[in-house]
Amino acid sequence: GAVVSQHPSRVICKSGTSVKIECRSLDFQATTMFWYRQFPKQSLMLMATSNEGSKATYEQGVEKDKFLINHASLTLSTLTVTSAHPEDSSFYICSARVRGTGNTGELFFGEGSRLTVL
Amino acid sequence: GDSVTQMEGPVTLSEEAFLTINCTYTATGYPSLFWYVQYPGEGLQLLLKATKADDKGSNKGFEATYRKETTSFHLEKGSVQVSDSAVYFCALSGLGGGYQKVTFGIGTKLQVIP
């Protein structure tokens, strides 16, 4: 089956620094990738939709200058949390759709990245 | 905008009991509907899906029918097992705002006891 790899799985950083999280589709091409934030009571909040070769579409309330998303190739999207603060500590999950499956295609999920900002 | 309303858990059932997890949605157009499952210590994975009205998705004994008239996609299983203990997410895939987006419900934790 399709595999999505997310790295790093855990990261601890100091307040004010930036952190980059990578999301790779290992055995398929993904035109569209999605970034989610999972809160302690388990709900998944969509942060942005990332499209290869174009700007990401951010959900309302998500600061695009703080959460920089780059989708430079059909197999890689990155999320950079800039000037991180303790309130950014969370579990970030990426997911990808196989190219060409459109709106009906299933999502394949990365393992998630636990960010802790001290 | 698109939204998914899902019953909050946790839901605790005895083995072989009947399971229903309710899910309703709000969306423009004709979304696709999904149930994803997250087993303890694992990532999310697709359980089943339905892409148009009256479609029934099924997998591993679970079923859900896409009901456009009631905007619902309730998950059911006739006889749950301990191994079904997990968090279940209802999700909607639409083209709200002209771009693809996938919106999840809050997730329902199911615990099945022997």
PDB file of N, CA, C and O in Angstrom, chain A residues 36-69:
ATOM      1  N   TYR A  36      -2.395  18.540   9.277  1.00  0.00           N
ATOM      2  CA  TYR A  36      -3.342  18.593  10.381  1.00  0.00           C
ATOM      3  C   TYR A  36      -2.594  18.783  11.688  1.00  0.00           C
ATOM      4  O   TYR A  36      -1.420  18.435  11.829  1.00  0.00           O
ATOM      5  N   ARG A  37      -3.336  19.305  12.641  1.00  0.00           N
ATOM      6  CA  ARG A  37      -2.837  19.405  14.005  1.00  0.00           C
ATOM      7  C   ARG A  37      -3.801  18.601  14.868  1.00  0.00           C
ATOM      8  O   ARG A  37      -5.020  18.801  14.787  1.00  0.00           O
ATOM      9  N   GLN A  38      -3.264  17.687  15.640  1.00  0.00           N
ATOM     10  CA  GLN A  38      -4.117  16.849  16.467  1.00  0.00           C
ATOM     11  C   GLN A  38      -3.991  17.285  17.909  1.00  0.00           C
ATOM     12  O   GLN A  38      -2.911  17.296  18.483  1.00  0.00           O
ATOM     13  N   PHE A  39      -5.127  17.611  18.493  1.00  0.00           N
ATOM     14  CA  PHE A  39      -5.158  18.118  19.849  1.00  0.00           C
ATOM     15  C   PHE A  39      -5.310  16.982  20.850  1.00  0.00           C
ATOM     16  O   PHE A  39      -5.710  15.882  20.501  1.00  0.00           O
ATOM     17  N   PRO A  40      -5.007  17.271  22.116  1.00  0.00           N
ATOM     18  CA  PRO A  40      -5.012  16.221  23.150  1.00  0.00           C
ATOM     19  C   PRO A  40      -6.304  15.417  23.235  1.00  0.00           C
ATOM     20  O   PRO A  40      -6.270  14.249  23.524  1.00  0.00           O
ATOM     21  N   LYS A  41      -7.417  16.007  22.956  1.00  0.00           N
ATOM     22  CA  LYS A  41      -8.671  15.238  22.990  1.00  0.00           C
ATOM     23  C   LYS A  41      -8.972  14.622  21.641  1.00  0.00           C
ATOM     24  O   LYS A  41     -10.104  14.344  21.331  1.00  0.00           O
ATOM     25  N   GLN A  42      -7.945  14.478  20.850  1.00  0.00           N
ATOM     26  CA  GLN A  42      -7.910  13.672  19.628  1.00  0.00           C
ATOM     27  C   GLN A  42      -8.493  14.274  18.368  1.00  0.00           C
ATOM     28  O   GLN A  42      -8.366  13.692  17.321  1.00  0.00           O
ATOM     29  N   SER A  43      -9.105  15.437  18.408  1.00  0.00           N
ATOM     30  CA  SER A  43      -9.659  15.993  17.171  1.00  0.00           C
ATOM     31  C   SER A  43      -8.548  16.419  16.225  1.00  0.00           C
ATOM     32  O   SER A  43      -7.484  16.859  16.646  1.00  0.00           O
ATOM     33  N   LEU A  44      -8.797  16.283  14.945  1.00  0.00           N
ATOM     34  CA  LEU A  44      -7.846  16.674  13.903  1.00  0.00           C
ATOM     35  C   LEU A  44      -8.295  17.989  13.290  1.00  0.00           C
ATOM     36  O   LEU A  44      -9.382  18.085  12.744  1.00  0.00           O
ATOM     37  N   MET A  45      -7.441  18.978  13.369  1.00  0.00           N
ATOM     38  CA  MET A  45      -7.768  20.262  12.777  1.00  0.00           C
ATOM     39  C   MET A  45      -6.982  20.449  11.492  1.00  0.00           C
ATOM     40  O   MET A  45      -5.749  20.410  11.500  1.00  0.00           O
ATOM     41  N   LEU A  46      -7.695  20.654  10.396  1.00  0.00           N
ATOM     42  CA  LEU A  46      -7.024  20.903   9.129  1.00  0.00           C
ATOM     43  C   LEU A  46      -6.366  22.275   9.185  1.00  0.00           C
ATOM     44  O   LEU A  46      -7.026  23.276   9.458  1.00  0.00           O
ATOM     45  N   MET A  47      -5.073  22.307   8.922  1.00  0.00           N
ATOM     46  CA  MET A  47      -4.356  23.569   8.911  1.00  0.00           C
ATOM     47  C   MET A  47      -4.303  24.148   7.501  1.00  0.00           C
ATOM     48  O   MET A  47      -4.555  25.328   7.289  1.00  0.00           O
ATOM     49  N   ALA A  48      -3.930  23.301   6.551  1.00  0.00           N
ATOM     50  CA  ALA A  48      -3.756  23.789   5.191  1.00  0.00           C
ATOM     51  C   ALA A  48      -3.745  22.642   4.208  1.00  0.00           C
ATOM     52  O   ALA A  48      -3.432  21.505   4.552  1.00  0.00           O
ATOM     53  N   THR A  49      -4.091  22.982   2.982  1.00  0.00           N
ATOM     54  CA  THR A  49      -4.012  22.060   1.856  1.00  0.00           C
ATOM     55  C   THR A  49      -2.837  22.499   1.004  1.00  0.00           C
ATOM     56  O   THR A  49      -2.761  23.668   0.587  1.00  0.00           O
ATOM     57  N   SER A  50      -1.949  21.562   0.743  1.00  0.00           N
ATOM     58  CA  SER A  50      -0.718  21.865   0.028  1.00  0.00           C
ATOM     59  C   SER A  50      -0.785  21.250  -1.362  1.00  0.00           C
ATOM     60  O   SER A  50      -1.033  20.062  -1.517  1.00  0.00           O
ATOM     61  N   ASN A  51      -0.582  22.086  -2.369  1.00  0.00           N
ATOM     62  CA  ASN A  51      -0.609  21.609  -3.751  1.00  0.00           C
ATOM     63  C   ASN A  51       0.755  21.783  -4.386  1.00  0.00           C
ATOM     64  O   ASN A  51       1.369  22.848  -4.278  1.00  0.00           O
ATOM     65  N   GLU A  52       1.208  20.748  -5.055  1.00  0.00           N
ATOM     66  CA  GLU A  52       2.530  20.763  -5.664  1.00  0.00           C
ATOM     67  C   GLU A  52       2.663  21.927  -6.643  1.00  0.00           C
ATOM     68  O   GLU A  52       1.805  22.125  -7.514  1.00  0.00           O
ATOM     69  N   GLY A  53       3.703  22.700  -6.447  1.00  0.00           N
ATOM     70  CA  GLY A  53       4.009  23.780  -7.370  1.00  0.00           C
ATOM     71  C   GLY A  53       3.211  25.052  -7.193  1.00  0.00           C
ATOM     72  O   GLY A  53       3.369  25.993  -7.980  1.00  0.00           O
ATOM     73  N   SER A  54       2.369  25.095  -6.170  1.00  0.00           N
ATOM     74  CA  SER A  54       1.610  26.324  -5.952  1.00  0.00           C
ATOM     75  C   SER A  54       1.529  26.622  -4.458  1.00  0.00           C
ATOM     76  O   SER A  54       1.957  25.812  -3.632  1.00  0.00           O
ATOM     77  N   LYS A  55       0.968  27.760  -4.151  1.00  0.00           N
ATOM     78  CA  LYS A  55       0.873  28.156  -2.740  1.00  0.00           C
ATOM     79  C   LYS A  55      -0.148  27.282  -2.013  1.00  0.00           C
ATOM     80  O   LYS A  55      -1.152  26.870  -2.591  1.00  0.00           O
ATOM     81  N   ALA A  56       0.114  27.088  -0.738  1.00  0.00           N
ATOM     82  CA  ALA A  56      -0.817  26.312   0.074  1.00  0.00           C
ATOM     83  C   ALA A  56      -2.066  27.135   0.360  1.00  0.00           C
ATOM     84  O   ALA A  56      -2.022  28.377   0.368  1.00  0.00           O
ATOM     85  N   THR A  57      -3.159  26.454   0.593  1.00  0.00           N
ATOM     86  CA  THR A  57      -4.410  27.100   0.977  1.00  0.00           C
ATOM     87  C   THR A  57      -4.617  26.861   2.458  1.00  0.00           C
ATOM     88  O   THR A  57      -4.771  25.721   2.889  1.00  0.00           O
ATOM     89  N   TYR A  58      -4.626  27.936   3.211  1.00  0.00           N
ATOM     90  CA  TYR A  58      -4.708  27.840   4.667  1.00  0.00           C
ATOM     91  C   TYR A  58      -6.153  27.967   5.133  1.00  0.00           C
ATOM     92  O   TYR A  58      -6.941  28.719   4.563  1.00  0.00           O
ATOM     93  N   GLU A  59      -6.450  27.245   6.199  1.00  0.00           N
ATOM     94  CA  GLU A  59      -7.765  27.359   6.819  1.00  0.00           C
ATOM     95  C   GLU A  59      -7.834  28.644   7.648  1.00  0.00           C
ATOM     96  O   GLU A  59      -6.814  29.198   8.079  1.00  0.00           O
ATOM     97  N   GLN A  60      -9.058  29.064   7.848  1.00  0.00           N
ATOM     98  CA  GLN A  60      -9.269  30.295   8.616  1.00  0.00           C
ATOM     99  C   GLN A  60      -8.678  30.147  10.011  1.00  0.00           C
ATOM    100  O   GLN A  60      -8.867  29.124  10.671  1.00  0.00           O
ATOM    101  N   GLY A  61      -7.959  31.153  10.426  1.00  0.00           N
ATOM    102  CA  GLY A  61      -7.380  31.156  11.762  1.00  0.00           C
ATOM    103  C   GLY A  61      -5.977  30.599  11.821  1.00  0.00           C
ATOM    104  O   GLY A  61      -5.335  30.669  12.870  1.00  0.00           O
ATOM    105  N   VAL A  62      -5.478  30.043  10.736  1.00  0.00           N
ATOM    106  CA  VAL A  62      -4.118  29.512  10.700  1.00  0.00           C
ATOM    107  C   VAL A  62      -3.200  30.555  10.074  1.00  0.00           C
ATOM    108  O   VAL A  62      -3.436  31.015   8.952  1.00  0.00           O
ATOM    109  N   GLU A  63      -2.165  30.945  10.814  1.00  0.00           N
ATOM    110  CA  GLU A  63      -1.273  32.005  10.336  1.00  0.00           C
ATOM    111  C   GLU A  63      -0.296  31.456   9.297  1.00  0.00           C
ATOM    112  O   GLU A  63       0.595  30.660   9.619  1.00  0.00           O
ATOM    113  N   LYS A  64      -0.422  31.907   8.083  1.00  0.00           N
ATOM    114  CA  LYS A  64       0.438  31.386   7.023  1.00  0.00           C
ATOM    115  C   LYS A  64       1.884  31.817   7.169  1.00  0.00           C
ATOM    116  O   LYS A  64       2.803  31.146   6.688  1.00  0.00           O
ATOM    117  N   ASP A  65       2.122  32.950   7.843  1.00  0.00           N
ATOM    118  CA  ASP A  65       3.503  33.389   8.044  1.00  0.00           C
ATOM    119  C   ASP A  65       4.178  32.625   9.165  1.00  0.00           C
ATOM    120  O   ASP A  65       5.406  32.619   9.275  1.00  0.00           O
ATOM    121  N   LYS A  66       3.384  31.996   9.998  1.00  0.00           N
ATOM    122  CA  LYS A  66       3.941  31.232  11.098  1.00  0.00           C
ATOM    123  C   LYS A  66       4.128  29.772  10.690  1.00  0.00           C
ATOM    124  O   LYS A  66       5.092  29.135  11.065  1.00  0.00           O
ATOM    125  N   PHE A  67       3.194  29.254   9.954  1.00  0.00           N
ATOM    126  CA  PHE A  67       3.247  27.859   9.507  1.00  0.00           C
ATOM    127  C   PHE A  67       3.490  27.856   7.992  1.00  0.00           C
ATOM    128  O   PHE A  67       2.550  27.865   7.203  1.00  0.00           O
ATOM    129  N   LEU A  68       4.768  27.834   7.637  1.00  0.00           N
ATOM    130  CA  LEU A  68       5.136  27.905   6.229  1.00  0.00           C
ATOM    131  C   LEU A  68       5.085  26.516   5.605  1.00  0.00           C
ATOM    132  O   LEU A  68       5.698  25.588   6.096  1.00  0.00           O
ATOM    133  N   ILE A  69       4.358  26.411   4.507  1.00  0.00           N
ATOM    134  CA  ILE A  69       4.229  25.128   3.829  1.00  0.00           C
ATOM    135  C   ILE A  69       4.794  25.249   2.431  1.00  0.00           C
ATOM    136  O   ILE A  69       4.463  26.172   1.692  1.00  0.00           O
TER     137      ILE A  69
END
